[in-house]
XYZ file of C-alpha atoms in Angstrom:
601
model
C -2.668 38.357 -53.498
C -2.829 40.417 -50.307
C -1.458 39.339 -46.948
C -4.862 38.377 -45.570
C -5.188 35.620 -48.175
C -2.057 33.915 -46.824
C -2.963 34.083 -43.133
C -4.165 30.476 -42.877
C -1.006 28.915 -44.306
C 1.259 31.230 -42.261
C -0.637 30.608 -39.008
C -0.540 26.842 -39.607
C 3.196 26.970 -40.319
C 3.748 28.832 -37.032
C 1.654 26.233 -35.196
C 3.635 23.313 -36.657
C 7.029 25.016 -36.326
C 7.724 24.980 -40.072
C 10.306 27.753 -40.485
C 11.037 26.914 -44.129
C 7.402 27.337 -45.101
C 7.281 30.683 -43.300
C 10.355 31.793 -45.236
C 8.751 30.803 -48.538
C 5.662 32.917 -47.901
C 7.149 35.837 -45.948
C 10.563 36.535 -47.517
C 10.707 39.639 -49.699
C 7.310 41.014 -48.646
C 6.879 44.702 -47.871
C 5.968 45.962 -44.427
C 2.285 46.606 -45.175
C 1.813 43.098 -46.611
C 3.417 41.562 -43.518
C 1.214 43.604 -41.224
C -1.894 42.417 -43.078
C -0.762 38.808 -42.924
C 0.596 38.635 -39.382
C -1.937 40.838 -37.585
C -4.854 38.849 -36.234
C -8.569 39.430 -36.475
C -10.685 39.469 -33.345
C -10.692 36.062 -31.649
C -7.531 34.815 -33.386
C -4.050 34.390 -31.930
C -1.021 35.973 -33.666
C 1.561 33.596 -35.214
C 4.314 34.649 -32.795
C 2.061 33.788 -29.824
C 1.080 30.475 -31.439
C 4.744 29.583 -31.958
C 5.643 30.605 -28.399
C 2.804 28.548 -26.931
C 3.949 25.474 -28.868
C 7.601 25.956 -27.997
C 8.863 26.585 -31.540
C 11.890 28.729 -30.709
C 13.227 28.924 -34.281
C 9.879 30.225 -35.517
C 9.790 32.836 -32.744
C 13.328 33.946 -33.635
C 12.422 34.191 -37.315
C 9.240 36.206 -36.715
C 10.914 38.578 -34.263
C 14.024 39.142 -36.451
C 13.998 42.671 -37.841
C 10.834 43.530 -35.915
C 11.382 44.549 -32.285
C 9.018 43.027 -29.745
C 7.379 46.389 -28.985
C 6.646 46.967 -32.659
C 5.229 43.437 -33.016
C 2.966 43.883 -29.993
C 1.846 47.348 -31.131
C 1.061 46.202 -34.658
C -0.841 43.160 -33.372
C -2.875 45.252 -30.934
C -1.764 43.708 -27.619
C -2.120 46.632 -25.235
C -1.065 44.747 -22.079
C 2.066 43.440 -23.785
C 2.909 46.946 -24.997
C 2.568 48.357 -21.478
C 4.678 45.586 -20.001
C 7.456 46.001 -22.567
C 7.580 49.768 -22.020
C 7.131 49.954 -18.252
C 8.764 46.732 -17.080
C 10.985 45.719 -19.979
C 12.413 49.163 -20.670
C 11.779 48.862 -24.416
C 12.852 51.768 -26.614
C 9.556 53.360 -27.556
C 10.954 54.621 -30.870
C 12.895 51.503 -31.892
C 12.143 50.758 -35.539
C 12.032 47.731 -37.804
C 14.380 47.092 -40.714
C 12.118 49.313 -42.840
C 12.282 52.080 -40.185
C 8.677 51.572 -39.101
C 8.089 52.675 -35.506
C 5.783 50.983 -32.961
C 3.470 53.996 -33.248
C 3.200 53.600 -36.997
C 2.564 49.867 -36.575
C -0.318 50.613 -34.217
C -1.726 53.269 -36.571
C -1.822 50.825 -39.477
C -4.504 48.584 -37.990
C -6.227 51.296 -35.984
C -5.245 50.316 -32.433
C -6.281 53.626 -30.884
C -5.637 52.692 -27.258
C -2.048 51.716 -28.073
C -1.536 54.863 -30.165
C -2.774 56.981 -27.284
C -0.530 55.168 -24.823
C 2.616 55.355 -26.967
C 2.169 59.082 -27.556
C 1.638 59.636 -23.828
C 4.922 57.830 -23.173
C 6.824 60.094 -25.564
C 6.669 58.312 -28.917
C 7.838 60.492 -31.802
C 4.669 61.240 -33.792
C 6.694 62.410 -36.801
C 9.019 59.398 -36.989
C 8.629 58.095 -40.535
C 9.604 54.869 -42.253
C 12.264 54.599 -44.963
C 9.910 56.175 -47.510
C 9.140 59.150 -45.287
C 5.650 57.842 -44.485
C 4.550 59.069 -41.052
C 1.986 57.634 -38.593
C -0.463 60.369 -39.623
C -0.164 59.399 -43.284
C -0.831 55.704 -42.720
C -3.741 56.494 -40.401
C -5.208 58.793 -43.066
C -4.742 56.206 -45.806
C -6.316 53.449 -43.686
C -9.218 55.792 -42.810
C -8.787 55.673 -39.033
C -10.612 58.949 -38.263
C -10.184 58.805 -34.506
C -6.426 58.248 -34.706
C -5.997 61.042 -37.271
C -7.833 63.486 -35.007
C -5.778 62.415 -32.000
C -2.466 62.781 -33.866
C -3.417 66.213 -35.192
C -4.457 67.322 -31.707
C -1.114 66.000 -30.447
C 0.792 68.205 -32.879
C 1.352 65.984 -35.921
C 2.071 68.040 -39.020
C -0.261 67.610 -42.017
C 2.464 69.082 -44.235
C 5.006 66.263 -43.947
C 5.654 64.698 -47.345
C 6.671 61.124 -48.081
C 8.836 60.062 -50.988
C 6.616 57.284 -52.233
C 7.664 54.702 -54.824
C 8.477 56.659 -57.930
C 7.537 55.703 -61.444
C 10.033 57.764 -63.389
C 13.078 59.771 -62.300
C 11.643 62.232 -59.796
C 10.389 61.190 -56.409
C 6.620 61.186 -56.023
C 6.109 63.217 -52.841
C 2.749 62.694 -51.146
C 1.433 64.155 -47.920
C -1.369 63.007 -45.633
C -3.931 64.918 -47.716
C -3.034 62.868 -50.792
C -3.408 59.666 -48.761
C -6.788 60.658 -47.333
C -8.107 61.784 -50.724
C -6.908 58.593 -52.405
C -8.619 56.534 -49.704
C -11.831 58.522 -50.131
C -12.130 59.541 -46.483
C -13.977 62.853 -46.685
C -14.066 63.178 -42.875
C -10.265 62.984 -42.638
C -9.895 65.364 -45.583
C -11.973 67.916 -43.686
C -9.886 67.403 -40.533
C -6.701 68.006 -42.486
C -8.124 71.104 -44.145
C -9.018 72.522 -40.740
C -5.446 71.767 -39.654
C -4.134 73.884 -42.521
C -3.471 71.281 -45.227
C -3.915 72.416 -48.833
C -4.699 71.001 -52.259
C -1.069 71.241 -53.385
C 0.475 69.058 -56.114
C 3.141 66.452 -55.491
C 6.338 66.217 -57.516
C 4.380 64.499 -60.281
C 1.945 67.430 -60.458
C -0.872 65.374 -58.926
C -3.049 67.171 -56.373
C -5.151 65.498 -53.653
C -8.239 66.367 -55.691
C -6.751 64.526 -58.665
C -5.993 61.534 -56.388
C -9.667 61.485 -55.444
C -10.625 61.679 -59.131
C -8.377 58.738 -60.007
C -9.845 56.668 -57.188
C -13.423 57.679 -58.023
C -14.291 59.645 -54.859
C -16.636 62.422 -56.007
C -17.489 63.526 -52.440
C -13.844 64.372 -51.761
C -13.627 66.236 -55.076
C -16.594 68.400 -54.149
C -15.112 69.162 -50.719
C -11.805 70.230 -52.262
C -13.403 72.388 -54.979
C -13.489 75.359 -52.626
C -9.728 75.065 -52.114
C -8.705 74.718 -55.767
C -8.354 76.982 -58.776
C -11.210 76.784 -61.317
C -8.898 75.302 -63.950
C -7.800 72.599 -61.503
C -11.434 71.790 -60.755
C -12.091 71.497 -64.499
C -9.211 69.037 -64.877
C -10.144 67.023 -61.782
C -13.735 66.583 -62.965
C -12.536 65.572 -66.425
C -10.224 63.057 -64.803
C -13.079 61.713 -62.692
C -15.140 61.306 -65.869
C -12.279 59.286 -67.372
C -12.329 57.082 -64.262
C -16.060 56.517 -64.713
C -15.497 55.433 -68.324
C -12.571 53.075 -67.800
C -13.071 51.847 -64.266
C -16.815 51.999 -63.639
C -17.938 51.633 -67.278
C -20.425 54.431 -66.579
C -20.698 56.246 -69.916
C -23.741 58.357 -68.996
C -22.169 59.361 -65.678
C -19.023 60.477 -67.496
C -21.065 62.664 -69.877
C -22.737 64.331 -66.894
C -19.411 64.979 -65.128
C -17.651 66.244 -68.261
C -20.528 68.643 -68.851
C -20.185 69.907 -65.280
C -16.429 70.342 -65.776
C -17.032 72.922 -68.513
C -18.539 75.264 -65.905
C -15.068 75.822 -64.434
C -11.976 77.427 -65.910
C -11.385 78.052 -69.596
C -11.036 75.924 -72.738
C -7.604 74.789 -73.838
C -6.485 76.801 -76.868
C -3.735 74.328 -77.806
C -5.493 71.008 -78.175
C -3.491 68.333 -79.966
C -4.864 65.808 -82.412
C -3.901 62.261 -81.423
C -3.583 59.826 -84.317
C -3.265 56.875 -81.951
C -6.623 57.865 -80.464
C -8.485 57.790 -83.787
C -7.327 61.312 -84.650
C -9.476 62.876 -81.924
C -8.849 66.031 -79.918
C -9.840 66.420 -76.278
C -13.451 67.412 -75.631
C -13.509 70.971 -74.322
C -16.921 72.393 -75.241
C -20.585 71.467 -75.121
C -20.481 70.871 -78.879
C -17.598 68.424 -78.421
C -19.603 66.506 -75.835
C -22.650 66.338 -78.115
C -20.419 64.878 -80.840
C -19.317 61.919 -78.698
C -22.701 61.105 -77.166
C -23.813 57.794 -78.618
C -20.273 56.815 -79.627
C -18.819 54.671 -76.805
C -15.515 54.132 -78.628
C -14.988 57.877 -78.989
C -15.699 58.338 -75.284
C -13.177 55.661 -74.378
C -10.573 57.417 -76.500
C -11.470 60.704 -74.782
C -10.792 59.108 -71.400
C -7.285 58.148 -72.577
C -6.649 61.602 -74.067
C -7.762 63.366 -70.879
C -5.662 61.145 -68.652
C -2.549 61.561 -70.800
C -2.795 65.366 -70.807
C -3.634 65.884 -67.138
C -1.486 63.215 -65.496
C 1.272 63.412 -68.067
C 2.838 60.976 -70.496
C 5.048 59.464 -67.797
C 2.391 58.595 -65.215
C 1.736 54.914 -64.513
C -2.054 55.427 -64.626
C -1.719 56.824 -68.146
C 0.174 53.729 -69.261
C -2.053 51.273 -67.416
C -5.323 52.374 -68.993
C -3.832 52.551 -72.488
C -2.742 48.932 -72.065
C -6.097 48.012 -70.537
C -8.034 49.461 -73.471
C -5.684 47.760 -75.933
C -6.254 44.413 -74.216
C -10.017 44.813 -74.536
C -9.683 45.505 -78.264
C -7.547 42.372 -78.655
C -10.180 40.341 -76.805
C -12.765 41.649 -79.270
C -10.615 40.530 -82.195
C -9.521 44.075 -83.109
C -5.860 43.170 -82.833
C -4.441 45.965 -84.967
C -6.094 48.589 -82.810
C -4.987 46.877 -79.629
C -1.389 46.624 -80.846
C -1.429 50.309 -81.780
C -2.425 51.321 -78.251
C 0.091 48.966 -76.658
C 2.865 50.334 -78.844
C 1.913 53.871 -77.804
C 2.116 52.828 -74.143
C 5.497 51.194 -74.788
C 6.804 54.354 -76.474
C 5.721 56.449 -73.481
C 7.304 54.013 -71.030
C 10.634 53.947 -72.833
C 10.534 57.736 -73.060
C 9.829 58.347 -69.369
C 10.702 55.266 -67.296
C 14.084 53.815 -66.475
C 15.415 50.759 -68.301
C 13.918 47.413 -67.278
C 11.074 49.126 -65.437
C 8.457 46.499 -64.448
C 5.730 48.365 -66.349
C 7.771 48.358 -69.564
C 8.546 44.679 -69.115
C 4.852 43.932 -68.557
C 3.907 45.670 -71.817
C 6.453 43.685 -73.832
C 5.230 40.522 -72.117
C 1.660 41.335 -73.217
C 2.835 41.616 -76.808
C 4.779 38.349 -76.762
C 2.032 36.321 -75.066
C -0.612 37.650 -77.450
C 1.583 37.034 -80.494
C 2.197 33.443 -79.383
C -1.519 32.789 -78.940
C -2.374 34.411 -82.270
C 0.259 32.493 -84.224
C -0.831 29.233 -82.605
C -4.436 29.952 -83.592
C -3.274 30.737 -87.111
C -1.552 27.354 -87.325
C -4.524 25.489 -85.850
C -6.940 27.148 -88.269
C -4.635 27.001 -91.285
C -7.139 24.910 -93.262
C -10.163 26.991 -92.278
C -11.591 29.513 -94.698
C -10.274 32.450 -92.683
C -7.684 34.624 -94.381
C -7.352 37.104 -91.529
C -3.854 37.363 -90.128
C -4.061 38.437 -86.452
C -0.389 39.399 -86.293
C 1.946 40.605 -89.019
C 5.691 40.463 -89.520
C 5.755 44.226 -88.982
C 4.065 43.838 -85.575
C 6.684 41.324 -84.482
C 9.593 43.386 -85.802
C 8.359 46.512 -84.001
C 8.220 44.748 -80.645
C 11.544 42.966 -81.227
C 13.125 46.343 -81.956
C 11.690 47.747 -78.704
C 12.866 44.756 -76.653
C 16.425 45.125 -77.948
C 16.270 48.886 -77.415
C 15.328 48.291 -73.771
C 18.502 46.231 -73.337
C 20.507 48.933 -75.108
C 19.122 51.531 -72.696
C 20.505 49.530 -69.787
C 23.844 49.287 -71.564
C 23.880 53.065 -72.027
C 23.244 53.437 -68.308
C 26.425 51.534 -67.516
C 28.491 54.098 -69.441
C 26.821 57.323 -68.384
C 27.249 58.956 -65.004
C 24.700 61.697 -65.499
C 21.600 61.292 -67.580
C 19.356 63.141 -69.969
C 15.629 63.003 -69.322
C 14.040 59.849 -70.489
C 16.734 57.399 -71.421
C 18.604 55.878 -68.501
C 18.194 54.610 -64.972
C 19.889 56.109 -61.963
C 21.815 53.662 -59.836
C 22.369 55.408 -56.520
C 22.295 54.306 -52.917
C 19.530 56.770 -52.066
C 17.159 55.595 -54.791
C 13.940 54.823 -52.970
C 12.338 52.492 -55.431
C 13.114 48.813 -55.214
C 15.168 47.828 -58.253
C 13.902 44.977 -60.374
C 15.804 41.707 -60.269
C 18.266 42.272 -63.106
C 19.022 38.589 -63.593
C 15.346 37.791 -64.120
C 14.997 40.820 -66.393
C 17.943 39.664 -68.510
C 16.447 36.191 -68.752
C 13.088 37.614 -69.801
C 14.433 39.963 -72.481
C 16.723 37.332 -73.998
C 13.913 34.776 -73.990
C 11.392 37.285 -75.374
C 13.752 38.342 -78.162
C 14.418 34.756 -79.224
C 10.703 34.013 -79.014
C 10.005 36.946 -81.347
C 12.621 35.672 -83.801
C 10.919 32.281 -83.729
C 7.476 33.841 -84.250
C 8.759 35.817 -87.227
C 10.031 32.603 -88.768
C 6.754 30.774 -88.112
C 4.507 33.493 -89.483
C 6.673 33.992 -92.567
C 5.762 30.459 -93.618
C 2.122 31.556 -93.902
C 2.629 34.869 -95.621
C 5.503 34.129 -97.985
C 4.966 34.815 -101.642
C 7.109 35.137 -104.732
C 5.126 37.743 -106.582
C 5.378 41.512 -106.931
C 5.396 44.005 -104.099
C 4.751 41.389 -101.415
C 7.978 39.621 -102.298
C 9.892 42.898 -102.064
C 8.263 43.626 -98.704
C 9.273 40.194 -97.418
C 12.854 40.893 -98.420
C 12.789 44.269 -96.654
C 11.354 42.674 -93.511
C 14.040 39.983 -93.549
C 16.765 42.614 -93.882
C 15.283 44.610 -91.001
C 15.093 41.452 -88.903
C 18.782 40.764 -89.459
C 19.702 44.322 -88.426
C 17.770 43.921 -85.177
C 19.310 40.478 -84.567
C 22.764 42.001 -85.101
C 21.992 44.656 -82.449
C 20.637 41.933 -80.168
C 23.808 39.847 -80.455
C 25.984 42.904 -79.834
C 24.129 44.096 -76.733
C 24.061 40.559 -75.321
C 27.822 40.393 -75.738
C 28.256 43.690 -73.910
C 25.977 42.552 -71.067
C 27.618 39.088 -70.808
C 24.463 37.251 -71.863
C 24.263 33.992 -73.802
C 21.407 34.063 -76.335
C 22.737 31.108 -78.353
C 22.709 28.962 -75.217
C 19.101 30.009 -74.560
C 18.128 29.271 -78.157
C 19.659 25.798 -77.893
C 18.153 24.960 -74.523
C 15.080 22.751 -74.785
C 15.177 21.404 -71.256
C 12.319 22.009 -68.789
C 10.663 24.629 -70.971
C 6.957 25.221 -71.347
C 5.461 24.689 -74.784
C 5.133 28.412 -75.699
C 8.895 28.801 -75.124
C 9.791 25.632 -76.993
C 13.208 25.823 -78.605
C 15.456 25.024 -80.273
C 14.751 26.259 -83.788
C 17.351 25.913 -86.520
C 16.465 29.178 -88.355
C 16.796 31.147 -85.087
C 20.170 29.577 -84.329
C 21.337 30.269 -87.875
C 20.296 33.920 -87.587
C 22.267 34.318 -84.359
C 25.357 32.719 -85.873
C 25.030 34.801 -89.039
C 24.876 37.928 -86.851
C 28.311 37.074 -85.485
C 27.734 35.124 -82.289
C 30.577 32.810 -81.266
C 29.393 29.174 -81.339
C 32.179 28.231 -78.915
C 31.428 30.941 -76.346
C 31.290 29.449 -72.841
C 28.799 30.371 -70.127
C 29.790 30.645 -66.418
C 29.584 26.838 -66.128
C 31.979 26.412 -69.019
C 29.300 25.062 -71.348
C 29.222 25.887 -75.039
C 25.969 25.959 -76.996
C 26.684 22.385 -78.105
C 26.919 21.301 -74.465
C 23.502 22.863 -73.867
C 21.948 20.970 -76.782
C 23.388 17.692 -75.535
C 22.018 18.305 -72.036
C 18.476 18.485 -73.450
C 16.158 15.588 -72.714
C 15.920 14.731 -76.409
C 18.766 16.437 -78.291
C 17.917 17.107 -81.913
C 20.400 15.684 -84.374
C 19.769 18.508 -86.847
C 20.747 21.151 -84.269
C 23.917 19.261 -83.339
C 24.891 19.023 -86.999
C 24.077 22.713 -87.528
C 26.376 23.806 -84.708
C 29.135 21.461 -85.855
C 28.875 22.789 -89.390
C 29.531 26.298 -88.022
C 32.633 25.270 -86.117
C 31.358 24.054 -82.741
C 34.219 22.294 -80.940
C 33.601 18.635 -80.076
C 36.393 18.603 -77.512
C 35.283 21.766 -75.689
C 35.386 20.939 -71.988
C 33.118 22.493 -69.344
C 33.865 23.020 -65.647
C 32.411 19.602 -64.845
C 35.154 18.112 -67.059
C 32.674 17.015 -69.741
C 33.423 17.307 -73.440
C 30.766 17.427 -76.123
C 32.318 14.335 -77.675
C 31.794 12.393 -74.433
C 28.206 13.607 -74.125
C 27.396 12.464 -77.660
C 28.710 8.983 -76.937
C 26.779 8.875 -73.655
C 23.534 9.585 -75.509
C 21.722 6.899 -77.451
C 22.914 8.228 -80.816
C 24.124 6.637 -83.974
C 27.359 8.590 -83.934
C 28.124 7.878 -87.571
C 24.939 9.691 -88.598
C 25.866 12.793 -86.625
C 29.495 13.378 -87.386
C 32.647 12.361 -89.090
C 35.233 12.739 -86.315
C 38.053 13.369 -88.772
C 36.201 16.417 -90.075
C 34.922 18.046 -86.877
C 37.388 17.239 -84.077
C 39.765 20.108 -83.382
C 42.349 20.738 -80.693
C 40.165 23.476 -79.127
């Protein structure tokens, strides 16, 4: 949700002096989100003023921390306060926040023209950018503040400054103010920038301002920029806009009209590829091609994906997003195989072009796992119905399991490689601009997802098992492939200091879809070579974890003991498994024979 949606709770917390609640809702937010949340609409009082009026010093200190008073006043639009701080308080007019945002940029964000004018007149640096290289002119262009853009340009702001925006692969995605204006759809600002000398030049990802307008669906901006672009670029931009109409606006007829117009510019592509994942189609590039897809909505939707992948590239986040989006729609329509095929294509592209543990890659794997869980649950619920369709196969699960383990292996490779070859590792440098994902949470997700996939394979095998002919051979092959992937999973977890057996044994405070523990999964992990007596950072073995569950399963305890789990293993809280068993309401004689299982470990 955006910052505006949280205003009420934040303003109320400031009024009541609840610092902890403010921390819950404000910690970890980016600068733009905070500006949306903390800036006030007409007639409202900003949180910092509310807190000051009510004497909540700790709240005032928290809100001011990292954001100088001049920046806060400029961003909130308090002209008199800004003047006082500059003229009477001697505030540094270029003092920045923790994210290097200047008071001028803060004022530009919400369109406080009078403050912008004043700050510039007092010597504010109009080119001072934030940590991503985003200048006041860029944010004013993106927020469509025409008057401020004109003023900054007249004051000497350069339209050629480029910002290193959040990147989606390895190269930085450099945008200038023209990209921001085109993406926002502000044709008036685009014209101002053109008059100031800005051009339709591509960023580091090869995306031009005209393509930004096409992605955002701004046809007016596209038509303005046509005069400043090569015919072939116009052809591509119009094709891209048609793809936007198909996938975003669901305007099939509009897309046909735009694609027909696109053929008037440039030349056909002589090297069109056939895409098996897109029903074996090639990109439309002639009037005959367009006539062939008219009346076939599915073919047009595939064309939109083909066009986007060629023009934006296989590594662009928009390419991946719409492939996943179309796959999700097919799954909703019950065409699971087709949906899985598209998702797997997106996952292949992401692992080819994005760094390990990228949020987009993680989201794709999460889509697979969640859908598999729902499908298998439906299969179990409808097991007695006369419906022999199987919405997910063992092969589907194995393919995703393989990809999940490969993603962990990619991170492991990164730890051993200083340089990198395109497409397989993540750079870890101090000057990387993109925020890194939380590795601990990523580890937890991939371990949990992998174990969940092992469990799903076991559950679905119960429905598809047979003892006859080719199917039996195929089952055996699938089981062998599963073990190979599990072996890789156990190895990479060992290298990354992860504890999959502990996760598999943990049944405490888990939601139903993640319900463990499952004896076949635990047996597979042990068979793949995992140490049943391996201790986690708290000193707990897998047997400790089982015994900490709300309702420990006797069968799991016996399984671990049968594979050598030590009863006298002691954790850092000085608890042995033997003590925990006696503390539980168990019939000890049914669980173990102490003379057989107690060791001196």
